[in-house]
Tab-separated table of C-alpha atoms and ligand atoms in Angstrom:
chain	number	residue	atom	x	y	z
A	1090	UNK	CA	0.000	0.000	0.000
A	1091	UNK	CA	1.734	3.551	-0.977
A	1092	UNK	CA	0.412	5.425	1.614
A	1093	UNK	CA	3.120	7.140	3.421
A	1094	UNK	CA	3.541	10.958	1.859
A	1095	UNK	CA	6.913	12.113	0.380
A	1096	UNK	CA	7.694	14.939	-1.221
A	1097	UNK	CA	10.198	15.201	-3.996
A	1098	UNK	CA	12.110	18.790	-3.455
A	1099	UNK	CA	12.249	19.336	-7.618
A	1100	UNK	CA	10.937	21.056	-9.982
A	1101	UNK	CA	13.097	19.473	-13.090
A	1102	UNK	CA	10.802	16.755	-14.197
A	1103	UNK	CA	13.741	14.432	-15.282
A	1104	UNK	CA	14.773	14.283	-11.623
A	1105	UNK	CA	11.373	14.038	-10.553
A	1106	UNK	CA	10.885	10.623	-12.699
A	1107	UNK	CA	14.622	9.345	-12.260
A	1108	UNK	CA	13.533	9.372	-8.476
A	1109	UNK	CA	10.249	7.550	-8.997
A	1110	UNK	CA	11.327	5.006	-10.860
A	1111	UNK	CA	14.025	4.253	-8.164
A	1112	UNK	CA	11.542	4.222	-5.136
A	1113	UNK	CA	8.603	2.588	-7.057
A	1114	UNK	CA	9.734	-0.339	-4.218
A	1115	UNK	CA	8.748	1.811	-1.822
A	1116	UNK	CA	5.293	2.016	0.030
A	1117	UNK	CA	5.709	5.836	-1.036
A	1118	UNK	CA	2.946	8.003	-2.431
A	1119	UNK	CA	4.961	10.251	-4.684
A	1120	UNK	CA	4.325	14.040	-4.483
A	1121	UNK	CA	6.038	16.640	-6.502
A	1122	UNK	CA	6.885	20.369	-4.714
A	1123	UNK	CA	4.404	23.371	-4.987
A	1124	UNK	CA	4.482	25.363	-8.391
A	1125	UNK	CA	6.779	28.367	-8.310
A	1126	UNK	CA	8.279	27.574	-4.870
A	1127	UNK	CA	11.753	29.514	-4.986
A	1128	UNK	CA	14.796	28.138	-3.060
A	1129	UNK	CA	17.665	29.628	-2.924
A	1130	UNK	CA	20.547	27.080	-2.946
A	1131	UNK	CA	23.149	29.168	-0.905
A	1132	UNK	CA	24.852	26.273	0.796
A	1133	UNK	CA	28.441	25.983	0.489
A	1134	UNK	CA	28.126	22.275	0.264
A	1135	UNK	CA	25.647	20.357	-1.821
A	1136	UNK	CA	25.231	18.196	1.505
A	1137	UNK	CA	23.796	22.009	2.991
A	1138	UNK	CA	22.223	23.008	-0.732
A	1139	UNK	CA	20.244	19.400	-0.175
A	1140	UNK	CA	19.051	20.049	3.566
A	1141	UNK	CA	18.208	23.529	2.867
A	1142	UNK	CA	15.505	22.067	-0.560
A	1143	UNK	CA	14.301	19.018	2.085
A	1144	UNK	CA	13.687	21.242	4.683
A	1145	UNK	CA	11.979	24.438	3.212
A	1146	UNK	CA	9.621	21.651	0.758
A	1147	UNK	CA	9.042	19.659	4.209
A	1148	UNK	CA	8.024	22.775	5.936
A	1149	UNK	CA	6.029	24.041	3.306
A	1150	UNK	CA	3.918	20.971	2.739
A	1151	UNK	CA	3.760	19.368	6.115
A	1152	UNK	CA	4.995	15.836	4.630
A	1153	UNK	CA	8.717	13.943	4.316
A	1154	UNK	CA	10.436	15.263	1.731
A	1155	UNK	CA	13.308	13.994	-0.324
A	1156	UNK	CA	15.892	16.453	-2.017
A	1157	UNK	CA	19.511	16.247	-3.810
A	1158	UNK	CA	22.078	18.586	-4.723
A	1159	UNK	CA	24.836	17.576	-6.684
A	1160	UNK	CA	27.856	18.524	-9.306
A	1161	UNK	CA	31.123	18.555	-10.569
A	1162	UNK	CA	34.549	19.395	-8.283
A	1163	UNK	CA	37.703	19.466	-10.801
A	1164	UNK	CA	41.035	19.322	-8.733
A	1165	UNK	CA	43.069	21.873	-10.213
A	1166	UNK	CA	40.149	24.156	-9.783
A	1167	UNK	CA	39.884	24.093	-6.262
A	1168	UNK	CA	36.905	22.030	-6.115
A	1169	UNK	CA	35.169	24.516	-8.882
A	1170	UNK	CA	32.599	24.461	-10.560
A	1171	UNK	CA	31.215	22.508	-7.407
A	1172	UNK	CA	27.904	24.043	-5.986
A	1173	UNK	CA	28.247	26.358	-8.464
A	1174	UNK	CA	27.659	23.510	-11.553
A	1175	UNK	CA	24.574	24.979	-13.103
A	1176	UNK	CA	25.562	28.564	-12.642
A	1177	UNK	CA	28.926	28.508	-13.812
A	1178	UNK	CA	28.167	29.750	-17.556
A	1179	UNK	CA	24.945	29.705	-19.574
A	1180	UNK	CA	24.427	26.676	-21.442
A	1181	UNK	CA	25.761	23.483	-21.390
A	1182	UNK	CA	28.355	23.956	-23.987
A	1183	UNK	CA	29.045	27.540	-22.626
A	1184	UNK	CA	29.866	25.330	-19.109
A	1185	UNK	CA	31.965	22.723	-20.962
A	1186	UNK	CA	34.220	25.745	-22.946
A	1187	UNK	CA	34.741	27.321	-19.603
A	1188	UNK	CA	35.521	24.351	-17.717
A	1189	UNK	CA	37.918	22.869	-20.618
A	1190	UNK	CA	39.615	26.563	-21.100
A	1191	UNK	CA	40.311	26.671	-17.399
A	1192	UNK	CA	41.689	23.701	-17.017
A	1193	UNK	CA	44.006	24.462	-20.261
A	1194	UNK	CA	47.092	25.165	-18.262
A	1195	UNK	CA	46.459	22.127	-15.859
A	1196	UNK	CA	48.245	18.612	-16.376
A	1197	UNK	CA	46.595	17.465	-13.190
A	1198	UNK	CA	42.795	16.260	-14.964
A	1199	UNK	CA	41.022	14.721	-11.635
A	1200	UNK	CA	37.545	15.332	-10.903
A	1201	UNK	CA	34.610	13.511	-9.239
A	1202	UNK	CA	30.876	13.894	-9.153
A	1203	UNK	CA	28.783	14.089	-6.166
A	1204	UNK	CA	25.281	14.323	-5.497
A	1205	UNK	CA	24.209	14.599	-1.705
A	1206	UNK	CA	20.732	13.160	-0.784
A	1207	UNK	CA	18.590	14.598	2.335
A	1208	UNK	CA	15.231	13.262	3.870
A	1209	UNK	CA	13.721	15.658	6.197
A	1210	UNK	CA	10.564	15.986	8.480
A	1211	UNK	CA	9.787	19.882	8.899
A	1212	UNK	CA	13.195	21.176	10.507
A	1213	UNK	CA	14.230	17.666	11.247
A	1214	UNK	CA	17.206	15.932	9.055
A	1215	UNK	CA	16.188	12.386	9.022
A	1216	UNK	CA	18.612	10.802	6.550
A	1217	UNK	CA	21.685	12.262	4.548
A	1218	UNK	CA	23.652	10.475	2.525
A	1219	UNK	CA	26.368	11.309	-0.518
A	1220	UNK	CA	27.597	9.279	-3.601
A	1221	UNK	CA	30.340	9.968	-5.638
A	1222	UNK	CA	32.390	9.373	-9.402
A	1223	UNK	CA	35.286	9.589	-9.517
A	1224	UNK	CA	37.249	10.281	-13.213
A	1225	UNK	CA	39.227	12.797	-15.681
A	1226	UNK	CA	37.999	15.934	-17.359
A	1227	UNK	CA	38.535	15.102	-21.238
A	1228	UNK	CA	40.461	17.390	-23.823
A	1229	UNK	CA	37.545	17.636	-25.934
A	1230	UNK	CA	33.906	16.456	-25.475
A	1231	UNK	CA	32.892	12.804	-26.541
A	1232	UNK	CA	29.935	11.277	-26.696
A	1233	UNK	CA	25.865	12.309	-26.966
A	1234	UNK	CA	24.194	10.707	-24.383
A	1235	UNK	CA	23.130	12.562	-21.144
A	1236	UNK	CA	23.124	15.836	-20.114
A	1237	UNK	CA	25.543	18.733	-18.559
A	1238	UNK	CA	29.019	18.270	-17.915
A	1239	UNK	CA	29.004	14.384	-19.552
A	1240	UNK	CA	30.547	14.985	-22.469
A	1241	UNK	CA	33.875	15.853	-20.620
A	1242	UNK	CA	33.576	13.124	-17.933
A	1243	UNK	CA	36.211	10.206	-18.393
A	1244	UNK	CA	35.064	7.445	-15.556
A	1245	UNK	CA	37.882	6.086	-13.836
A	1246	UNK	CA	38.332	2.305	-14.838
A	1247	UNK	CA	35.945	2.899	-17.664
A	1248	UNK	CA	38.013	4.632	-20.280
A	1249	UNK	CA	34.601	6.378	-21.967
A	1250	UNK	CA	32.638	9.690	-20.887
A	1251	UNK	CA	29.301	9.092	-19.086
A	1252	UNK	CA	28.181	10.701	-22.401
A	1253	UNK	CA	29.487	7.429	-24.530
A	1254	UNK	CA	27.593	5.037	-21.941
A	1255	UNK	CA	24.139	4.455	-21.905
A	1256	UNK	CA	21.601	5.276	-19.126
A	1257	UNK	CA	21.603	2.105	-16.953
A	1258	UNK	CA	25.351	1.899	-17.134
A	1259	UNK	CA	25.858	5.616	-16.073
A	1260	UNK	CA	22.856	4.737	-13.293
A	1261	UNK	CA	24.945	1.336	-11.812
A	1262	UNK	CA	28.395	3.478	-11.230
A	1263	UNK	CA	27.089	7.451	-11.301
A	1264	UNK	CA	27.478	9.100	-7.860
A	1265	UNK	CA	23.194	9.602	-8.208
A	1266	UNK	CA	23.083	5.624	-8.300
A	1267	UNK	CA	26.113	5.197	-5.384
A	1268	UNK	CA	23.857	7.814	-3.568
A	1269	UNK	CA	20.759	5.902	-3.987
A	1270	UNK	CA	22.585	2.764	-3.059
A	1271	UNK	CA	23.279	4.088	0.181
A	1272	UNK	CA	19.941	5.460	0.737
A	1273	UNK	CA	17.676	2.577	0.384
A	1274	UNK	CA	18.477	0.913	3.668
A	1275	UNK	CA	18.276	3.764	5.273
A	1276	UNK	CA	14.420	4.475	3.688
A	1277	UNK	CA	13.865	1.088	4.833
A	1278	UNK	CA	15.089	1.203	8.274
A	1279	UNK	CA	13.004	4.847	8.259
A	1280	UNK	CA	9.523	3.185	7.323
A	1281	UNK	CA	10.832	0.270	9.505
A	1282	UNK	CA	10.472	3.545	12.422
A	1283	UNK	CA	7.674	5.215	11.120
A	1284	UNK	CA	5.459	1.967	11.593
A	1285	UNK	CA	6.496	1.192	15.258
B	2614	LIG	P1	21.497	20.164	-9.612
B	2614	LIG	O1	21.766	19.027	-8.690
B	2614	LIG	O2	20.230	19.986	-10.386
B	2614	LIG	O3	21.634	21.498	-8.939
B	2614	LIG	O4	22.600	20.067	-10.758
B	2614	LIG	C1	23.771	20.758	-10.707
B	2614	LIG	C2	24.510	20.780	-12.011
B	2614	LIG	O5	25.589	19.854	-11.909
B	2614	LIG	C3	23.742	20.359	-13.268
B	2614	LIG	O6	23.060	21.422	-13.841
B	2614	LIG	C4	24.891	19.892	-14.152
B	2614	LIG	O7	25.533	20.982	-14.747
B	2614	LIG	C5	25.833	19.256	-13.139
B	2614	LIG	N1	25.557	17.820	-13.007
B	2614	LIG	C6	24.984	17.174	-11.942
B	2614	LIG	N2	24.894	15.849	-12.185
B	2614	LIG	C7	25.396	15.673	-13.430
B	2614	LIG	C8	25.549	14.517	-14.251
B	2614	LIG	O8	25.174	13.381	-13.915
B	2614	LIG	N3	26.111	14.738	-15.462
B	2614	LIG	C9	26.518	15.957	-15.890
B	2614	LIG	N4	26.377	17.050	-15.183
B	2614	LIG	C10	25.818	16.928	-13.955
């Protein structure tokens, strides 16, 4: 029976269906976030950037909610674009020329993905958890598949972009799929909780 409330803390509706399909185990009943409710991501972290979505949507609607923050931190860049991912030019390819023209001068390519994950109750943190990627920022994109910064992202081990791999590949060793590894048993031992 889905009967336990959760909101998901998005308004981009590829998120929104990437997370249903990976709790449709769950005895969940799936809400989205109230139209044209602004948050302004001003962690420094995306661990804070995902507490501050799960709490304000968990506030707002009275119900769980479920949020994630998550980017790109390139070595030689001081951790940059980090929380600052989406913002950090325009457009995707805009992001991808900056990102390859600052790194120009670099030898040192290392950079890892990382999405943080937060469950909250009103004010209340219940679960937080963070999954990572780690790999090499490319000389030049490769690839068509996926979105944002994929084109440039060389997974260590793998020798291709997550741009040259399809979805369920990217899904089984992407930081959103190590971050949803680690969160199921902790949604389980949650509703395990909530029942008592
Ligand atoms: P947010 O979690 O929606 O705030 O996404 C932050 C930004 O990080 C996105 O707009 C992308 O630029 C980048 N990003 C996050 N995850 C990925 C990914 O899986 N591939 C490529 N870029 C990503």
């Amino acid at each position: 029976m889905n009967n336990i409330p959760l909101v998901i803390a998005s308004s981009n509706e590829g998120k929104i269906k990437e997370f249903q399909k990976l709790l449709q185990d769950f005895p969940f009943n799936l809400k989205t976030q109230p139209l044209g409710l602004e948050i302004d991501e001003t962690g420094k972290t995306f661990r804070e950037n995902a507490r501050i979505k799960a709490i304000t949507v968990s506030k707002e609607i009275g119900d769980l909610s479920l949020a994630d923050d998550s980017g790109l931190c390139v070595e030689s860049l001081g951790g940059a674009p980090g929380v600052y991912s989406s913002r950090y030019a325009n457009s995707d390819k805009e992001r991808i020329e900056k990102l390859l023209a600052e790194l120009q001068p670099f030898t040192n390519r290392k950079a890892k993905f990382e999405c943080a994950l937060c469950v909250a109750s009103g004010e209340n943190v219940l679960i937080e958890v963070t999954g990572f990627c780690e790999g090499l920022i490319t000389f030049s994109p490769k690839g068509k598949n996926g979105f944002g910064y994929d084109p440039v992202f060389e997974v260590s081990g793998f020798g291709e972009t997550f741009a040259q791999m399809n979805y369920k590949k990217k899904k089984q060793i992407g930081h959103r799929g190590n971050a949803f590894k680690l969160l199921k048993p902790e949604l389980k031992k949650l509703l395990t909780s909530l029942a008592d």
